[in-house]
CSV table of C-alpha atoms in Angstrom, one decimal:
chain,number,residue,atom,x,y,z
A,1,UNK,CA,-169.6,113.9,134.0
A,2,UNK,CA,-169.4,117.3,135.3
A,3,UNK,CA,-166.0,118.3,136.5
A,4,UNK,CA,-164.6,121.7,138.1
A,5,UNK,CA,-161.3,122.0,137.1
A,6,UNK,CA,-158.8,124.4,139.1
A,7,UNK,CA,-155.9,126.5,138.0
A,8,UNK,CA,-154.0,129.4,139.5
A,9,UNK,CA,-150.5,129.6,138.2
A,10,UNK,CA,-148.2,129.0,135.2
A,11,UNK,CA,-147.6,125.3,135.4
A,12,UNK,CA,-151.3,124.7,136.0
A,13,UNK,CA,-152.3,126.7,132.9
A,14,UNK,CA,-149.8,124.8,130.7
A,15,UNK,CA,-151.4,121.4,132.3
A,16,UNK,CA,-154.8,122.5,131.7
A,17,UNK,CA,-154.8,122.8,128.1
A,18,UNK,CA,-154.3,119.1,127.0
A,19,UNK,CA,-156.6,117.9,129.7
A,20,UNK,CA,-159.3,120.6,128.9
A,21,UNK,CA,-159.0,119.2,125.1
A,22,UNK,CA,-159.4,115.4,126.1
A,23,UNK,CA,-161.9,116.3,128.7
A,24,UNK,CA,-164.4,118.3,126.6
A,25,UNK,CA,-165.0,115.6,123.9
A,26,UNK,CA,-167.4,113.8,126.2
A,27,UNK,CA,-167.8,115.6,129.6
A,28,UNK,CA,-168.8,119.1,130.9
A,29,UNK,CA,-165.7,121.1,132.5
A,30,UNK,CA,-166.2,124.0,134.6
A,31,UNK,CA,-162.8,126.0,134.5
A,32,UNK,CA,-162.1,128.0,137.5
A,33,UNK,CA,-159.1,130.2,137.5
A,34,UNK,CA,-158.2,131.5,141.0
A,35,UNK,CA,-156.3,134.4,140.1
A,36,UNK,CA,-153.3,133.4,142.2
A,37,UNK,CA,-151.2,134.4,139.2
A,38,UNK,CA,-152.9,137.4,137.6
A,39,UNK,CA,-150.8,139.7,135.4
A,40,UNK,CA,-150.8,139.2,131.3
A,41,UNK,CA,-147.5,137.7,131.1
A,42,UNK,CA,-147.7,135.2,134.1
A,43,UNK,CA,-151.5,134.4,133.3
A,44,UNK,CA,-153.5,135.4,130.3
A,45,UNK,CA,-150.7,134.9,127.6
A,46,UNK,CA,-151.0,131.1,128.3
A,47,UNK,CA,-154.6,130.9,127.9
A,48,UNK,CA,-154.0,132.9,124.4
A,49,UNK,CA,-151.2,130.9,123.2
A,50,UNK,CA,-152.5,127.4,124.4
A,51,UNK,CA,-156.1,127.8,123.4
A,52,UNK,CA,-157.2,127.3,126.9
A,53,UNK,CA,-161.0,127.9,127.4
A,54,UNK,CA,-162.2,131.0,128.7
A,55,UNK,CA,-162.5,130.5,132.4
A,56,UNK,CA,-166.3,130.1,133.6
A,57,UNK,CA,-165.1,131.7,136.9
A,58,UNK,CA,-162.1,133.9,137.9
A,59,UNK,CA,-162.0,134.4,141.7
A,60,UNK,CA,-159.7,137.1,141.4
A,61,UNK,CA,-157.6,136.4,144.5
A,62,UNK,CA,-154.4,138.1,143.4
A,63,UNK,CA,-151.1,138.0,145.5
A,64,UNK,CA,-150.9,138.0,149.3
A,65,UNK,CA,-149.5,136.1,152.2
A,66,UNK,CA,-149.9,132.4,151.8
A,67,UNK,CA,-152.6,131.9,154.5
A,68,UNK,CA,-154.7,134.8,153.5
A,69,UNK,CA,-154.3,134.0,149.6
A,70,UNK,CA,-155.3,130.4,150.5
A,71,UNK,CA,-158.3,131.3,152.7
A,72,UNK,CA,-159.5,133.8,150.0
A,73,UNK,CA,-159.4,131.0,147.4
A,74,UNK,CA,-161.3,128.5,149.7
A,75,UNK,CA,-164.0,131.1,150.5
A,76,UNK,CA,-164.7,131.9,146.9
A,77,UNK,CA,-164.3,128.5,145.5
A,78,UNK,CA,-166.7,127.0,147.9
A,79,UNK,CA,-169.4,129.4,146.5
A,80,UNK,CA,-168.7,128.0,143.1
A,81,UNK,CA,-168.6,124.6,144.1
A,82,UNK,CA,-172.1,124.9,146.1
A,83,UNK,CA,-173.6,126.5,142.8
A,84,UNK,CA,-172.3,124.0,140.5
A,85,UNK,CA,-172.4,120.9,142.3
A,86,UNK,CA,-169.6,119.0,140.3
A,87,UNK,CA,-169.1,115.3,140.3
A,88,UNK,CA,-165.5,115.9,140.7
A,89,UNK,CA,-162.7,118.6,141.4
A,90,UNK,CA,-159.8,118.4,139.4
A,91,UNK,CA,-156.5,119.6,141.2
A,92,UNK,CA,-153.0,120.1,139.9
A,93,UNK,CA,-149.6,120.5,141.2
A,94,UNK,CA,-148.5,122.0,144.3
A,95,UNK,CA,-149.7,125.7,144.6
A,96,UNK,CA,-151.8,127.6,147.0
A,97,UNK,CA,-154.9,126.8,144.6
A,98,UNK,CA,-154.2,123.1,144.9
A,99,UNK,CA,-154.2,123.3,148.8
A,100,UNK,CA,-157.5,125.3,148.9
A,101,UNK,CA,-159.2,123.0,146.1
A,102,UNK,CA,-158.4,119.9,148.2
A,103,UNK,CA,-159.6,121.4,151.5
A,104,UNK,CA,-163.0,122.7,149.6
A,105,UNK,CA,-163.4,119.3,148.1
A,106,UNK,CA,-162.9,117.5,151.3
A,107,UNK,CA,-165.2,119.7,153.4
A,108,UNK,CA,-167.9,119.6,150.7
A,109,UNK,CA,-167.5,115.8,150.4
A,110,UNK,CA,-166.6,116.1,146.5
A,111,UNK,CA,-164.4,113.6,145.2
A,112,UNK,CA,-160.9,115.2,144.1
A,113,UNK,CA,-158.4,114.0,141.5
A,114,UNK,CA,-154.8,115.2,142.0
A,115,UNK,CA,-152.7,115.4,138.8
A,116,UNK,CA,-148.9,115.4,139.6
A,117,UNK,CA,-149.8,113.4,142.6
A,118,UNK,CA,-146.9,111.8,144.7
A,119,UNK,CA,-144.1,114.2,144.1
A,120,UNK,CA,-141.9,114.8,147.3
A,121,UNK,CA,-138.9,116.9,148.3
A,122,UNK,CA,-139.0,115.7,151.9
A,123,UNK,CA,-138.4,119.3,152.9
A,124,UNK,CA,-141.5,120.7,154.7
A,125,UNK,CA,-140.0,124.1,155.1
A,126,UNK,CA,-141.0,124.5,151.2
A,127,UNK,CA,-144.6,125.6,151.2
A,128,UNK,CA,-145.3,123.6,148.0
A,129,UNK,CA,-144.2,120.3,149.8
A,130,UNK,CA,-146.9,120.9,152.3
A,131,UNK,CA,-149.4,121.7,149.7
A,132,UNK,CA,-148.5,118.2,147.7
A,133,UNK,CA,-149.0,116.2,151.0
A,134,UNK,CA,-152.3,117.7,152.0
A,135,UNK,CA,-153.7,117.5,148.5
A,136,UNK,CA,-152.4,113.8,148.3
A,137,UNK,CA,-153.9,112.9,151.8
A,138,UNK,CA,-157.3,114.3,150.8
A,139,UNK,CA,-157.4,113.2,147.1
A,140,UNK,CA,-159.6,110.3,145.9
A,141,UNK,CA,-157.6,109.6,142.7
A,142,UNK,CA,-153.7,110.1,142.3
A,143,UNK,CA,-152.5,110.8,138.7
A,144,UNK,CA,-148.7,110.6,138.8
A,145,UNK,CA,-146.3,111.8,136.2
A,146,UNK,CA,-143.7,109.1,136.9
A,147,UNK,CA,-143.2,105.7,138.4
A,148,UNK,CA,-141.5,107.4,141.3
A,149,UNK,CA,-144.6,109.2,142.2
A,150,UNK,CA,-146.6,106.0,142.5
A,151,UNK,CA,-143.7,104.4,144.7
A,152,UNK,CA,-143.8,107.5,146.9
A,153,UNK,CA,-147.6,107.2,147.5
A,154,UNK,CA,-147.2,103.5,148.3
A,155,UNK,CA,-144.8,104.3,150.9
A,156,UNK,CA,-147.4,106.6,152.5
A,157,UNK,CA,-150.1,103.7,152.2
A,158,UNK,CA,-151.8,105.1,149.2
A,159,UNK,CA,-151.9,102.2,146.5
A,160,UNK,CA,-155.2,101.4,144.9
A,161,UNK,CA,-155.9,105.0,143.8
A,162,UNK,CA,-152.5,105.7,142.2
A,163,UNK,CA,-151.7,105.6,138.7
A,164,UNK,CA,-148.7,106.5,136.5
A,165,UNK,CA,-150.2,108.5,133.6
A,166,UNK,CA,-147.1,110.8,132.5
A,167,UNK,CA,-146.9,114.3,132.7
A,168,UNK,CA,-149.4,116.6,130.9
A,169,UNK,CA,-146.9,119.3,130.5
A,170,UNK,CA,-144.9,116.8,128.1
A,171,UNK,CA,-148.3,116.6,126.1
A,172,UNK,CA,-148.2,120.5,125.9
A,173,UNK,CA,-144.8,120.9,125.0
A,174,UNK,CA,-144.8,118.1,122.1
A,175,UNK,CA,-148.3,119.6,120.7
A,176,UNK,CA,-147.1,123.2,120.9
A,177,UNK,CA,-143.3,123.0,120.0
A,178,UNK,CA,-143.8,123.6,116.1
A,179,UNK,CA,-146.1,126.3,116.7
A,180,UNK,CA,-143.7,127.9,119.3
A,181,UNK,CA,-140.6,127.5,116.8
A,182,UNK,CA,-142.7,129.6,114.1
A,183,UNK,CA,-144.1,132.1,116.2
A,184,UNK,CA,-141.6,132.7,118.9
A,185,UNK,CA,-138.3,132.6,117.3
A,186,UNK,CA,-138.0,136.3,117.4
A,187,UNK,CA,-137.1,136.2,121.1
A,188,UNK,CA,-133.6,134.9,120.2
A,189,UNK,CA,-133.0,138.0,117.8
A,190,UNK,CA,-134.6,140.4,120.3
A,191,UNK,CA,-132.3,139.5,123.0
A,192,UNK,CA,-129.4,139.2,120.6
A,193,UNK,CA,-128.4,135.6,121.7
A,194,UNK,CA,-127.7,132.4,119.5
A,195,UNK,CA,-128.5,128.8,120.0
A,196,UNK,CA,-126.3,126.8,122.7
A,197,UNK,CA,-124.4,130.0,123.3
A,198,UNK,CA,-126.3,131.3,126.5
A,199,UNK,CA,-127.6,130.3,129.5
A,200,UNK,CA,-131.3,130.6,130.7
A,201,UNK,CA,-132.0,131.4,134.8
A,202,UNK,CA,-135.4,131.7,136.3
A,203,UNK,CA,-135.6,132.3,140.3
A,204,UNK,CA,-139.1,132.7,142.0
A,205,UNK,CA,-139.2,130.3,144.9
A,206,UNK,CA,-139.9,131.8,148.2
A,207,UNK,CA,-136.6,130.2,149.6
A,208,UNK,CA,-134.7,132.3,147.3
A,209,UNK,CA,-136.5,135.5,146.9
A,210,UNK,CA,-137.4,135.9,150.6
A,211,UNK,CA,-133.8,135.3,151.8
A,212,UNK,CA,-131.8,138.4,150.9
A,213,UNK,CA,-128.6,136.4,151.8
A,214,UNK,CA,-129.4,133.8,149.2
A,215,UNK,CA,-130.6,136.1,146.6
A,216,UNK,CA,-127.5,138.2,147.0
A,217,UNK,CA,-125.3,135.0,146.3
A,218,UNK,CA,-127.3,134.1,143.1
A,219,UNK,CA,-126.7,137.7,142.0
A,220,UNK,CA,-123.1,137.2,142.8
A,221,UNK,CA,-123.0,134.0,140.7
A,222,UNK,CA,-124.6,135.3,137.6
A,223,UNK,CA,-122.1,138.5,137.5
A,224,UNK,CA,-119.3,135.8,137.5
A,225,UNK,CA,-120.4,133.9,134.4
A,226,UNK,CA,-118.6,134.2,131.2
A,227,UNK,CA,-121.5,133.8,128.9
A,228,UNK,CA,-124.8,135.6,127.8
A,229,UNK,CA,-127.2,135.0,130.6
A,230,UNK,CA,-131.0,135.3,129.8
A,231,UNK,CA,-133.1,136.1,133.2
A,232,UNK,CA,-136.9,136.6,132.6
A,233,UNK,CA,-137.7,138.1,136.1
A,234,UNK,CA,-140.8,137.2,138.0
A,235,UNK,CA,-142.5,140.1,139.6
A,236,UNK,CA,-141.8,138.6,143.1
A,237,UNK,CA,-138.0,138.3,142.2
A,238,UNK,CA,-137.9,141.8,140.6
A,239,UNK,CA,-139.3,143.3,143.9
A,240,UNK,CA,-136.8,141.5,145.9
A,241,UNK,CA,-133.8,142.6,143.7
A,242,UNK,CA,-134.9,146.0,143.8
A,243,UNK,CA,-135.0,145.6,147.7
A,244,UNK,CA,-131.7,144.2,147.7
A,245,UNK,CA,-130.2,147.0,145.5
A,246,UNK,CA,-128.9,144.3,143.2
A,247,UNK,CA,-127.0,145.3,140.0
A,248,UNK,CA,-125.9,142.9,137.3
A,249,UNK,CA,-123.1,142.9,134.8
A,250,UNK,CA,-123.6,143.7,131.2
A,251,UNK,CA,-123.8,140.0,130.1
A,252,UNK,CA,-126.8,139.3,132.5
A,253,UNK,CA,-130.0,140.3,130.3
A,254,UNK,CA,-132.9,140.7,132.4
A,255,UNK,CA,-136.4,140.8,131.0
A,256,UNK,CA,-139.9,140.9,131.6
A,257,UNK,CA,-141.7,137.4,132.2
A,258,UNK,CA,-142.0,135.8,128.8
A,259,UNK,CA,-145.1,134.1,127.1
A,260,UNK,CA,-145.2,130.3,127.1
A,261,UNK,CA,-144.0,129.9,123.4
A,262,UNK,CA,-141.0,132.3,123.9
A,263,UNK,CA,-140.1,130.4,127.0
A,264,UNK,CA,-140.2,127.0,125.2
A,265,UNK,CA,-137.9,128.8,122.4
A,266,UNK,CA,-135.4,130.0,125.2
A,267,UNK,CA,-135.4,126.6,127.0
A,268,UNK,CA,-134.9,124.3,123.6
A,269,UNK,CA,-132.0,126.6,122.5
A,270,UNK,CA,-130.1,127.2,125.9
A,271,UNK,CA,-126.9,125.7,126.5
A,272,UNK,CA,-127.9,125.1,129.9
A,273,UNK,CA,-130.8,126.1,132.3
A,274,UNK,CA,-130.5,127.3,136.0
A,275,UNK,CA,-133.6,127.7,137.9
A,276,UNK,CA,-135.4,126.9,141.4
A,277,UNK,CA,-138.6,125.9,139.3
A,278,UNK,CA,-139.9,122.6,139.3
A,279,UNK,CA,-141.7,123.2,136.1
A,280,UNK,CA,-138.7,124.5,134.5
A,281,UNK,CA,-136.7,121.4,135.6
A,282,UNK,CA,-139.1,119.1,133.8
A,283,UNK,CA,-139.0,121.2,130.8
A,284,UNK,CA,-135.2,121.2,130.7
A,285,UNK,CA,-135.4,117.6,130.7
A,286,UNK,CA,-137.9,117.4,128.0
A,287,UNK,CA,-135.7,119.5,125.7
A,288,UNK,CA,-132.6,117.6,126.6
A,289,UNK,CA,-130.9,120.6,128.2
A,290,UNK,CA,-128.8,120.1,131.2
A,291,UNK,CA,-130.2,122.0,134.2
A,292,UNK,CA,-128.6,123.3,137.5
A,293,UNK,CA,-131.4,123.6,140.4
A,294,UNK,CA,-130.6,126.4,142.7
A,295,UNK,CA,-132.0,124.5,145.8
A,296,UNK,CA,-130.8,122.1,148.0
A,297,UNK,CA,-133.4,119.6,147.3
A,298,UNK,CA,-135.8,118.8,144.5
A,299,UNK,CA,-139.0,116.7,143.9
A,300,UNK,CA,-137.7,115.7,140.4
A,301,UNK,CA,-135.0,113.4,141.7
A,302,UNK,CA,-135.5,111.1,138.8
A,303,UNK,CA,-133.9,113.8,136.5
A,304,UNK,CA,-131.0,114.1,138.8
A,305,UNK,CA,-130.4,110.4,138.8
A,306,UNK,CA,-130.4,110.4,135.2
A,307,UNK,CA,-127.6,112.9,134.9
A,308,UNK,CA,-129.7,115.8,133.4
A,309,UNK,CA,-130.1,117.8,136.5
A,310,UNK,CA,-127.6,118.7,139.4
A,311,UNK,CA,-128.5,120.3,142.8
A,312,UNK,CA,-126.3,123.0,143.4
A,313,UNK,CA,-128.0,125.2,145.8
A,314,UNK,CA,-126.6,128.9,145.8
A,315,UNK,CA,-123.0,128.8,147.3
A,316,UNK,CA,-121.1,130.6,144.3
A,317,UNK,CA,-118.1,128.4,144.3
A,318,UNK,CA,-120.3,125.2,143.9
A,319,UNK,CA,-122.7,126.7,141.3
A,320,UNK,CA,-119.6,128.1,139.3
A,321,UNK,CA,-118.0,124.6,139.2
A,322,UNK,CA,-121.3,122.8,138.1
A,323,UNK,CA,-121.7,125.7,135.4
A,324,UNK,CA,-118.3,125.2,133.9
A,325,UNK,CA,-118.2,121.3,134.0
A,326,UNK,CA,-121.6,120.5,132.9
A,327,UNK,CA,-121.9,117.7,130.3
A,328,UNK,CA,-124.5,115.9,128.3
A,329,UNK,CA,-125.3,112.8,129.4
A,330,UNK,CA,-125.3,109.8,127.1
A,331,UNK,CA,-128.8,108.6,127.9
A,332,UNK,CA,-132.3,110.2,127.8
A,333,UNK,CA,-134.9,107.7,129.4
A,334,UNK,CA,-138.6,108.4,129.0
A,335,UNK,CA,-139.2,109.5,132.7
A,336,UNK,CA,-142.5,111.3,132.1
A,337,UNK,CA,-144.4,109.2,129.7
A,338,UNK,CA,-145.0,109.4,126.1
A,339,UNK,CA,-146.9,112.4,125.7
A,340,UNK,CA,-150.4,110.9,126.2
A,341,UNK,CA,-151.1,111.7,129.7
A,342,UNK,CA,-154.2,113.6,129.0
A,343,UNK,CA,-156.0,110.8,127.4
A,344,UNK,CA,-155.0,108.4,130.2
A,345,UNK,CA,-156.2,110.9,132.8
A,346,UNK,CA,-159.7,111.0,131.1
A,347,UNK,CA,-159.7,107.3,130.8
A,348,UNK,CA,-159.1,107.0,134.6
A,349,UNK,CA,-161.8,109.5,135.4
A,350,UNK,CA,-164.1,107.6,133.2
A,351,UNK,CA,-163.3,104.2,134.7
A,352,UNK,CA,-164.4,105.6,138.0
A,353,UNK,CA,-167.6,107.4,137.0
A,354,UNK,CA,-169.9,105.4,138.9
A,355,UNK,CA,-168.0,106.6,142.2
A,356,UNK,CA,-167.6,110.0,140.8
A,357,UNK,CA,-170.7,110.6,139.2
A,358,UNK,CA,-173.3,110.6,141.9
A,359,UNK,CA,-176.6,112.6,141.3
A,360,UNK,CA,-177.0,116.1,142.7
A,361,UNK,CA,-179.6,114.4,145.0
A,362,UNK,CA,-177.1,111.5,146.0
A,363,UNK,CA,-174.5,114.1,146.8
A,364,UNK,CA,-176.6,116.2,149.0
A,365,UNK,CA,-177.6,113.3,151.0
A,366,UNK,CA,-173.7,112.5,151.6
A,367,UNK,CA,-173.0,116.3,152.2
A,368,UNK,CA,-174.1,117.8,155.5
A,369,UNK,CA,-172.9,121.3,154.3
A,370,UNK,CA,-174.7,121.3,151.1
A,371,UNK,CA,-177.9,119.7,152.7
A,372,UNK,CA,-177.8,122.3,155.6
A,373,UNK,CA,-177.4,125.3,153.0
A,374,UNK,CA,-180.2,123.7,150.8
A,375,UNK,CA,-182.5,123.8,153.8
A,376,UNK,CA,-181.8,127.3,154.6
A,377,UNK,CA,-182.6,128.4,150.9
């Protein structure tokens, strides 16, 4: 089979590594990088460390307003899809790249599979929530990281195409953990921190960075913490902090975005993690590190139910109370599978090969857009 595999942002790069390895044993993968995350620390470092194949196409879209960014990805991806005529488009997560890929696949009548399907925060003010809903509505195959995702899709009427495969981010963590420990432990020395004697913070969601009132509260909280705080600053967040005129106490150690291996080391050795990132919430769970989520909702409710994640929002009193009383739960159930999600994904794609593996001629028969363009040329 020939599959067009779409990536554009940090979690998608991490997810791509194990899936690409499994796919390329028997199938052809056309890897397309949308350029949604484009600087070295947010993009290329992941390709370098994880051994992700060099993209066949880089759409070079870059940052921008959501509508413009999504539209640019669609326009450029459509050209690639028309040229390559893949049997399947493989989507990941909940980014603008995911949304654009789902729309292009639907418009061109190309089957689509969605990795990380079925996750819901039930807050449509979040752009990621809208992206997830649209991608799942248009996808032909739904690959869920947990049983909860399967149940939520069933509640929306999607049953036969939904499968629990586990989380490919767990696959990536398990395979890369020893290498990260060997290559990136220097990050602790560089930042002058010690295992279990610091907190790790990440903030990048628009709900926090684009709202000066919320961002100011996060700054207030961090300045009141009585332990070292390591804060790798996302480019969007750095600009928002500059606009706010934020200043930090000496125990808050701001740094540039770190590599995947460095982030793994920081996560594994933290006493606790405070974040608004869905990916970091899961990685905290993988490493059995308590997490405080700086949001009022999360799509990863199973980590909350298990006691490893607390929704704390940004109100200083609430965050500080949780920060000071966080404990290690007695149980750590395998919510996200066993680390073999990539193999299960490929097996499901092969199982549906008859449906996905139409010839170019057959696909053109069923695709008015491709047929029309073919007649023009």
